[in-house]
CSV table of C-alpha atoms in Angstrom, one decimal:
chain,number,residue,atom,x,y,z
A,7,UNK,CA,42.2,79.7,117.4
A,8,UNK,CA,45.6,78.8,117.0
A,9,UNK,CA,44.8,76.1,114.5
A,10,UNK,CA,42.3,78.4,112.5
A,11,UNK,CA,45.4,80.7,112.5
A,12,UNK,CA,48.0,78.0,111.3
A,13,UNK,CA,45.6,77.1,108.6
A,14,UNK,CA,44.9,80.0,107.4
A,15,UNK,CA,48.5,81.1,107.2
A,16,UNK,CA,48.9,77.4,105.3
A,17,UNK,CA,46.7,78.8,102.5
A,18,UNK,CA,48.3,82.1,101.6
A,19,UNK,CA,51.4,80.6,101.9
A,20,UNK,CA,50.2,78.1,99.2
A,21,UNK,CA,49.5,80.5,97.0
A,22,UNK,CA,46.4,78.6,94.9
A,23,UNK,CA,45.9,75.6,96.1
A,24,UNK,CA,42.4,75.4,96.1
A,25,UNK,CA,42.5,75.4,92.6
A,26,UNK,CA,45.6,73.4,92.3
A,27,UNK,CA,45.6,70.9,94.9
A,28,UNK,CA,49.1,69.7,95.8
A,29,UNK,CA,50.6,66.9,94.6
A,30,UNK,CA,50.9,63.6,96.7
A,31,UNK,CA,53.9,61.6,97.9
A,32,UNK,CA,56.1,60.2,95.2
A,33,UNK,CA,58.1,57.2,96.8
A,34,UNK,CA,60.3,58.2,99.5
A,35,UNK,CA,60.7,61.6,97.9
A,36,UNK,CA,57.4,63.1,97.6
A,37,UNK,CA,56.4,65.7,95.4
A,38,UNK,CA,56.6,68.2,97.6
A,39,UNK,CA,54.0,69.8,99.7
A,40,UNK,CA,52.6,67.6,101.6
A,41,UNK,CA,56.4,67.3,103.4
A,42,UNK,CA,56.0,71.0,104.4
A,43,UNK,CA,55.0,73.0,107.1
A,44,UNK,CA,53.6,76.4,107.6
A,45,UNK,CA,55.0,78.5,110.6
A,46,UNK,CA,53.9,82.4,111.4
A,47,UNK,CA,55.7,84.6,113.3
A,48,UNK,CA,54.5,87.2,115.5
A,49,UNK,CA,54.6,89.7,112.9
A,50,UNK,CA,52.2,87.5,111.1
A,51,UNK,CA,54.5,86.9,108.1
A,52,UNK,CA,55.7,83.1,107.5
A,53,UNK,CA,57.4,80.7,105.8
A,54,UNK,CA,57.4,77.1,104.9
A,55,UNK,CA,59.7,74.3,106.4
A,56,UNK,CA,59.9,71.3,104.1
A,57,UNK,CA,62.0,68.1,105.0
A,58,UNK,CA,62.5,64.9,103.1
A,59,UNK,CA,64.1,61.9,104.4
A,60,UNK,CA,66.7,61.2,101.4
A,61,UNK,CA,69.9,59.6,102.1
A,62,UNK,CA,73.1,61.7,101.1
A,63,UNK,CA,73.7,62.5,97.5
A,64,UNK,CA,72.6,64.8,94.8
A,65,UNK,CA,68.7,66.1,94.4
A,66,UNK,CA,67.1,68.3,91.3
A,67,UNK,CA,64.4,70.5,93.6
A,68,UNK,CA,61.8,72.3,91.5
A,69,UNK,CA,59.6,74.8,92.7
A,70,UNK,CA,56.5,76.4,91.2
A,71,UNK,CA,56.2,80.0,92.7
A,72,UNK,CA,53.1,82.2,92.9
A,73,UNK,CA,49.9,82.1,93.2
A,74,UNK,CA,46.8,84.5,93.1
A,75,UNK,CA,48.1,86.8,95.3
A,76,UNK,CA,51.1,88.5,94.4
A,77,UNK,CA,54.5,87.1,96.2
A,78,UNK,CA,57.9,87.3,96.9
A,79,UNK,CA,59.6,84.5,97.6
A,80,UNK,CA,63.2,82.7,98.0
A,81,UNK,CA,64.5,79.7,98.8
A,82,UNK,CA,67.1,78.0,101.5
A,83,UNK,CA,68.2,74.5,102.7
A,84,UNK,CA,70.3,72.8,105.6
A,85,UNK,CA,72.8,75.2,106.5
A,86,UNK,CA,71.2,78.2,105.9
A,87,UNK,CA,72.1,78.0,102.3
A,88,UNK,CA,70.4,80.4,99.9
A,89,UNK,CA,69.5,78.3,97.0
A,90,UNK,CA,67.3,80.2,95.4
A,91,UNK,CA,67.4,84.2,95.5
A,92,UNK,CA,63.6,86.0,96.1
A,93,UNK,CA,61.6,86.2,93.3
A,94,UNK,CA,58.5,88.3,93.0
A,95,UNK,CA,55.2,87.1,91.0
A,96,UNK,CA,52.6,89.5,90.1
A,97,UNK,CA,49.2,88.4,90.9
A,98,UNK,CA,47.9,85.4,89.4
A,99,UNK,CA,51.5,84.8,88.1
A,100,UNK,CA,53.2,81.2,88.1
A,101,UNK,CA,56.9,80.4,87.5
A,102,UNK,CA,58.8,77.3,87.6
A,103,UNK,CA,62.4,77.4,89.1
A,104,UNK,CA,64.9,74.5,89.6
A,105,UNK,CA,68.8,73.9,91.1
A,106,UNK,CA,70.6,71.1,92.6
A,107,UNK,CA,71.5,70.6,96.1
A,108,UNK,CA,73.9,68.3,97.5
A,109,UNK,CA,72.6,66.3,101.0
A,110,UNK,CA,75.5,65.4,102.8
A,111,UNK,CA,76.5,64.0,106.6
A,112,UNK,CA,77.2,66.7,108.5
A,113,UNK,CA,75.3,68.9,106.0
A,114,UNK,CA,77.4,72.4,107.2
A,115,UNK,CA,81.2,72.9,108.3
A,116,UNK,CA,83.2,69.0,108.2
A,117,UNK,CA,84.3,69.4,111.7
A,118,UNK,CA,80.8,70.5,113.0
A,119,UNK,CA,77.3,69.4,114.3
A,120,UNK,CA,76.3,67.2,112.2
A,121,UNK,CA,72.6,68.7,111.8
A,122,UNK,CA,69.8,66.8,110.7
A,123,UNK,CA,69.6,64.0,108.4
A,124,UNK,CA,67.7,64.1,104.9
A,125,UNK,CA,67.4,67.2,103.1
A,126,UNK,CA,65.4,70.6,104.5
A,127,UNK,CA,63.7,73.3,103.0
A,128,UNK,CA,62.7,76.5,103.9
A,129,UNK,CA,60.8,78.8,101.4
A,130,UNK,CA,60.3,82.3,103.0
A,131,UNK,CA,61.0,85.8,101.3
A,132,UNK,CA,58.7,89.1,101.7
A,133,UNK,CA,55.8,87.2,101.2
A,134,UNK,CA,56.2,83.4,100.3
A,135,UNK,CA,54.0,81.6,97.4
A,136,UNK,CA,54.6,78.3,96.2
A,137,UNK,CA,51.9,76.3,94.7
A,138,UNK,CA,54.4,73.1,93.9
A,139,UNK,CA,58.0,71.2,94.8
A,140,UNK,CA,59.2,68.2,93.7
A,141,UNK,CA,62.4,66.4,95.5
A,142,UNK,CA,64.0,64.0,93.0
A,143,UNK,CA,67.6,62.1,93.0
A,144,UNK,CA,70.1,63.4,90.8
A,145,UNK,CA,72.7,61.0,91.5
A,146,UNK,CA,75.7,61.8,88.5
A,147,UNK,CA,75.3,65.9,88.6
A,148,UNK,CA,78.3,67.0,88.8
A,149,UNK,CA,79.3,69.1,92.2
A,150,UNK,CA,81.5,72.7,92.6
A,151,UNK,CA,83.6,71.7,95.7
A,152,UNK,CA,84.9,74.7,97.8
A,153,UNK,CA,87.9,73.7,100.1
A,154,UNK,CA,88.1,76.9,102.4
A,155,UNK,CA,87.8,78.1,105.8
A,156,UNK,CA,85.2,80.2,108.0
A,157,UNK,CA,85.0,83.0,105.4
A,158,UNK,CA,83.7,80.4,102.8
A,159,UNK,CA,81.7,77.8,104.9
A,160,UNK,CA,78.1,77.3,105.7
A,161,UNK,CA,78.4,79.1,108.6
A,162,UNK,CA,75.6,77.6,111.3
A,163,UNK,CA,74.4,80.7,113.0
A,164,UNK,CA,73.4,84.4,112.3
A,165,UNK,CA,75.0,87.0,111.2
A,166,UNK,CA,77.9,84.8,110.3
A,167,UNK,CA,77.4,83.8,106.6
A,168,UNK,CA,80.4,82.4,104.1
A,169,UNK,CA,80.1,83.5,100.9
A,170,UNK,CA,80.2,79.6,100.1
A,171,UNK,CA,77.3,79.7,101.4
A,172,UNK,CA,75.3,82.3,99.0
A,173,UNK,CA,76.9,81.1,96.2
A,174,UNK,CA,74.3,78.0,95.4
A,175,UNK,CA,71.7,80.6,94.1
A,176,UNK,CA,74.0,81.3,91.7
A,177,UNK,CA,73.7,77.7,89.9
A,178,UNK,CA,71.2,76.1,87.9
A,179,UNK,CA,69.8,73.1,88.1
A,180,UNK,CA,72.4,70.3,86.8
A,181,UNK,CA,75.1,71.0,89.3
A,182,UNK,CA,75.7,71.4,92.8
A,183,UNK,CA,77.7,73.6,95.5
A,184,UNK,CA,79.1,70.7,98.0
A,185,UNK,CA,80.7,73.7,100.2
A,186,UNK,CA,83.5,71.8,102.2
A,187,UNK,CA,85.3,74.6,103.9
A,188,UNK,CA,85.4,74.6,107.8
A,189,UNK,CA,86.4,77.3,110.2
A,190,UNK,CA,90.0,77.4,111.1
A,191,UNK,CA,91.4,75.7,109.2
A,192,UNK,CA,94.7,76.5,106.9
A,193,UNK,CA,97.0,74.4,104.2
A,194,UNK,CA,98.4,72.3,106.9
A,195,UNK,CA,95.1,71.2,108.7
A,196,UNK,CA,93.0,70.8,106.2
A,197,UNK,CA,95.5,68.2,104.7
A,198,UNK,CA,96.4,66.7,107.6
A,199,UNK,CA,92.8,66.5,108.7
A,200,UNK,CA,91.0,62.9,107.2
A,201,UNK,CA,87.5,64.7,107.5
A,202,UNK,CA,89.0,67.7,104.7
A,203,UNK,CA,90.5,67.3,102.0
A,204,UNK,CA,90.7,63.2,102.4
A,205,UNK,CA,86.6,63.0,102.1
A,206,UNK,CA,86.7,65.7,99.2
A,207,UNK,CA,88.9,63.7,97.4
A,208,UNK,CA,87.1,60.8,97.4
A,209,UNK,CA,84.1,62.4,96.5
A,210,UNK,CA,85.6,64.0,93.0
A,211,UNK,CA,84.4,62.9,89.7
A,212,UNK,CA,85.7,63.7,86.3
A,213,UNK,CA,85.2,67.2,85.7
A,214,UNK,CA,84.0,68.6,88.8
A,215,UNK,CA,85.4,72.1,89.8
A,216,UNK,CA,87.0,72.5,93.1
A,217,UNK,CA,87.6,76.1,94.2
A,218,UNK,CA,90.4,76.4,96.8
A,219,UNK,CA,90.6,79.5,99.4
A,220,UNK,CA,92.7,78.6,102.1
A,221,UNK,CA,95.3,81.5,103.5
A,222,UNK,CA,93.3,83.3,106.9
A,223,UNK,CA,94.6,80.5,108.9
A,224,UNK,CA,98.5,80.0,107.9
A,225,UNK,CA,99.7,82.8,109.7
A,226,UNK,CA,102.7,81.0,110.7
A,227,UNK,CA,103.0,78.8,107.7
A,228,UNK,CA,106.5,79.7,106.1
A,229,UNK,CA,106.0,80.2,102.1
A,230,UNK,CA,108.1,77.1,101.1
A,231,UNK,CA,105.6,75.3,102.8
A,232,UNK,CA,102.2,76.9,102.0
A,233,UNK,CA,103.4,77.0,97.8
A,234,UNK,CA,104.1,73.1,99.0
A,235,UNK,CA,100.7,72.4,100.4
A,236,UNK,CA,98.8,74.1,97.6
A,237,UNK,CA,100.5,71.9,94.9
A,238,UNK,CA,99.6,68.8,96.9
A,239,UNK,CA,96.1,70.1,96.5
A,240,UNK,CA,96.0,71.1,93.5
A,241,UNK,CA,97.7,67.7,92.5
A,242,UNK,CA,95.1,66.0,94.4
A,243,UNK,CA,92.7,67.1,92.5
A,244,UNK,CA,93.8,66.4,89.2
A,245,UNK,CA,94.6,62.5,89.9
A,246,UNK,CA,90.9,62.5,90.9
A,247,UNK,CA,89.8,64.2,87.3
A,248,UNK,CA,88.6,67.7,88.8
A,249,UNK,CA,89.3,70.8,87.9
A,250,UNK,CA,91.4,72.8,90.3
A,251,UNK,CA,90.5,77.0,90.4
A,252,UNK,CA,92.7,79.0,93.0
A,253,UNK,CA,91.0,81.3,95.0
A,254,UNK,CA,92.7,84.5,97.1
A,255,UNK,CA,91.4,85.3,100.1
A,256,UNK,CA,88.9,87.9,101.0
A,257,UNK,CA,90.0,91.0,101.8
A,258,UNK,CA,90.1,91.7,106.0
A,259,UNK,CA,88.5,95.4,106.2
A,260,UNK,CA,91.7,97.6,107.9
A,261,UNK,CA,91.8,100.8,106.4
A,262,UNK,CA,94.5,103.0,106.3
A,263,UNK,CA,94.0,106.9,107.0
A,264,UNK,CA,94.2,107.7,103.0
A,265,UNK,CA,91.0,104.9,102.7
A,266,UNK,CA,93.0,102.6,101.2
A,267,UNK,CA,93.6,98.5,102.1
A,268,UNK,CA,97.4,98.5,101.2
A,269,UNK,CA,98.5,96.7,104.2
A,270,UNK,CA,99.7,93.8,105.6
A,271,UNK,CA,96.7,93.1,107.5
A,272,UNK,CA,93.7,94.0,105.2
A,273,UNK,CA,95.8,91.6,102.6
A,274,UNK,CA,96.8,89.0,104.2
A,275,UNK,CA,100.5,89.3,105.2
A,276,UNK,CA,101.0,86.6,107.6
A,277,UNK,CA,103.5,86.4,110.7
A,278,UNK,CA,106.2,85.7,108.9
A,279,UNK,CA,106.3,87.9,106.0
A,280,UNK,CA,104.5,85.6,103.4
A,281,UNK,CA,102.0,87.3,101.3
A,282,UNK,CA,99.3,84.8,100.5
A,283,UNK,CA,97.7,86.3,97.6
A,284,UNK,CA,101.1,87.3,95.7
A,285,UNK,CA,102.0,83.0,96.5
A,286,UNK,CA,98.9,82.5,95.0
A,287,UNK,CA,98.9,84.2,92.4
A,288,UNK,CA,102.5,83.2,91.2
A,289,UNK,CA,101.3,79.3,91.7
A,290,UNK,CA,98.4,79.4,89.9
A,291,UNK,CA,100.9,80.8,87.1
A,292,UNK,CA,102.8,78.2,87.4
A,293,UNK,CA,100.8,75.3,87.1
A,294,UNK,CA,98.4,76.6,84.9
A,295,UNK,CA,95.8,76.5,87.2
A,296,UNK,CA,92.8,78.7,87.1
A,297,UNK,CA,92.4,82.3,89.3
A,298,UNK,CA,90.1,83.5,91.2
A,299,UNK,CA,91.6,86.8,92.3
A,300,UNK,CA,89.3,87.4,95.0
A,301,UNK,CA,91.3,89.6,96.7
A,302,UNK,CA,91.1,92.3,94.4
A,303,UNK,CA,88.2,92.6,93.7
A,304,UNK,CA,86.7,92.1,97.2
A,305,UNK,CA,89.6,94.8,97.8
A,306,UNK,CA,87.9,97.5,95.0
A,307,UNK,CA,84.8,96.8,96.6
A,308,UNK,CA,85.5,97.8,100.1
A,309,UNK,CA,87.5,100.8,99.1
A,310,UNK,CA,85.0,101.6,96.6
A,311,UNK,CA,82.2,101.8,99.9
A,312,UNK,CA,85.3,103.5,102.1
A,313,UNK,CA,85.2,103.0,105.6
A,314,UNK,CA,82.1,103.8,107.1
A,315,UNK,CA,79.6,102.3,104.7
A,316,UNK,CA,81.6,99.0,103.7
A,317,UNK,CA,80.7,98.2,107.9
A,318,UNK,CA,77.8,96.6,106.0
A,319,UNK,CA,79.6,93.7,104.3
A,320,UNK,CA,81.6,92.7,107.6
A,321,UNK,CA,80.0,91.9,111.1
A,322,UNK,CA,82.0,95.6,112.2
A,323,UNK,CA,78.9,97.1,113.8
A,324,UNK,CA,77.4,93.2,115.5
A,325,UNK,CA,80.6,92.1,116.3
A,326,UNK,CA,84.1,94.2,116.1
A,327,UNK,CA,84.5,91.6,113.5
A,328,UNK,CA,86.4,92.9,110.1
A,329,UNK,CA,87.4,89.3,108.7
A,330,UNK,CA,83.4,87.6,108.7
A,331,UNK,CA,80.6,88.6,106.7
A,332,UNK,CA,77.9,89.8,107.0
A,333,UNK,CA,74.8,87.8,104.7
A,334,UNK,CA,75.3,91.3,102.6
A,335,UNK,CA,78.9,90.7,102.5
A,336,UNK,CA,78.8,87.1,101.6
A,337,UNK,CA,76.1,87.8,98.8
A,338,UNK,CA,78.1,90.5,97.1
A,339,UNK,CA,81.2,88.2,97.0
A,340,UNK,CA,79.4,85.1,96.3
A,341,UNK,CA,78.5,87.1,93.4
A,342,UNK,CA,82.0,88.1,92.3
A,343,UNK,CA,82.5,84.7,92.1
A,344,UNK,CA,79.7,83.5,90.1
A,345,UNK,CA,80.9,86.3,87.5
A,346,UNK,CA,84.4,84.4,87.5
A,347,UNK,CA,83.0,81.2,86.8
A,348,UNK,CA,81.4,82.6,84.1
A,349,UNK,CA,84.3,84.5,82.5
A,350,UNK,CA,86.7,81.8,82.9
A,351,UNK,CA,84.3,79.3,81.7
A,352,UNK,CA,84.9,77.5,85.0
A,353,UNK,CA,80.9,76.5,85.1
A,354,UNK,CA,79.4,76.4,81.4
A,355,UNK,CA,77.6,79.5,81.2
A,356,UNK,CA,73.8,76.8,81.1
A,357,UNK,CA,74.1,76.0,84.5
A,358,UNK,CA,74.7,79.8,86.5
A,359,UNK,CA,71.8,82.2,86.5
């Protein structure tokens, strides 16, 4: 029974593969399908769990979604990225969608489990229908590096998500997220530390963007020092060819009784009196770098919800927790920074959805 149950899960899943028969193995990449598995849950919806034993790098992954039933379906991979947001097909309905993922070793946070090797796939969504994949290298696309901490990193467990970690189903195929940001971590660590900002170095090419959001962590870091450790970064980056973008910080969600964030805490004041985003800010002025003013406009969007219903984009309710995101959280702020890749022509405007 059990079998006859797996199987027949297998073939809605599939959408029309009876008609389409998967593709076979391609090399040591495959074409797709037949390097997936079905899995049901006790609510009798499913999903399918795809793994391909690649080596680290870059991979182009296309998907065909649909099938004759009508489907909803999204994408994730390693971490609990979201590469691809849920997309419905009508009955009958086929549609071909494509990004790039980068494979790395660990595949989440630098200082963490290093998680499995090779790249993973899970297609799930409302109701899942895929009816191809294809895994292929894609050795000299170019990567968007994010140097950060636990609000931006692929956070390994539920309900914790970084908004790093939503932001790959914001890209096109032709360039990869490579989300190096790591829990804890401020301007003095993540220098000092050779698995940080040492392996992101080396990995920069010509070109590639590298988005830094680094202030929840200095709260004792004096200003003369954090403006110091930004320029080294920002330095850094531009021996190596990349393209430096300053981020501010997410907002902390700390109301004040008129329902307003102007405070020390909600906008990251530290200990000693330095305010992060007004440093960052003036530096990015300074050297000409790129902004990402996260800050405000995380901070119009929480005051926009007010207290009770911006609960939703922090883990307030699961866990007293007004720093972390929720996955709603993280998706809405991934998304304020796709729009300011777009509008400071950070990404060309081909390669974001």
């Amino acid at each position: 029974m059990r079998r006859t149950a797996l199987l027949a899960a297998a073939a809605t899943l599939l959408g029309s593969l009876a008609a389409a028969p998967a593709a076979h193995a391609d090399g040591p990449y495959g074409q797709g399908l037949d390097h997936c598995a079905a899995t049901t849950t006790g609510a009798g919806t499913g999903e399918l769990v795809c793994h391909f034993d690649v080596a680290p790098g870059t991979y182009d992954v296309s998907v065909v979604l649909g099938g004759d039933e009508a489907g909803s379906t999204a994408v994730a991979g390693e971490t609990r990225r979201s590469l691809l947001a849920e997309t419905a097909t009508e009955a009958g309905q086929r549609v071909r969608r494509s990004f790039t993922v980068d494979v790395r070793d660990p595949e989440g946070e630098p200082t963490g489990a290093a998680g499995s090797p090779g790249l993973d796939l899970v297609l799930g969504g409302a109701a899942p229908r895929v009816t191809a994949l294809r895994v292929t290298p894609a050795p000299v696309a170019p990567r968007l590096f994010l140097v950060g901490d636990s609000t931006v990193c692929d956070q390994p467990g539920a309900p914790y998500t970084g908004w790093g970690q939503q932001l790959p189903a914001h890209l096109r195929r032709g360039i990869a997220v490579a989300n190096h940001a790591d829990s804890g971590e401020s301007t003095v660590t993540f220098l000092a530390n050779p698995a940080l900002f040492d392996t992101v170095e080396a990995a920069i090419r010509p070109g590639d963007p590298v988005l830094i959001q680094l202030a929840h962590n200095d709260k004792q870091t004096d200003a003369a020092t954090y403006r110091a450790n930004l320029t080294s970064l920002v330095e850094r980056v531009r021996a190596r060819g990349g393209e430096p973008v300053l981020v501010t910080p997410i907002v902390r969600r700390w109301f004040n009784a008129d329902g307003t964030l102007d405070n020390g805490i909600a906008l990251l004041v530290n200990g000693l009196g330095v305010d992060h985003p007004a440093e960052i800010r003036a530096l990015a002025g300074s050297l000409g770098t790129p902004l990402i003013d996260l800050t405000a406009l995380t901070k119009a969007r929480v005051e926009q919800l007010g207290p009770e219903a911006s609960k939703g984009l922090y883990l307030t309710t699961e866990k007293r927790d007004n720093t972390h995101t929720s996955v709603r959280g993280a998706t809405e702020y991934a998304a304020l920074v796709a729009e300011e890749l777009r509008a400071r022509d950070i990404v060309p405007d081909r390669l974001l959805r």
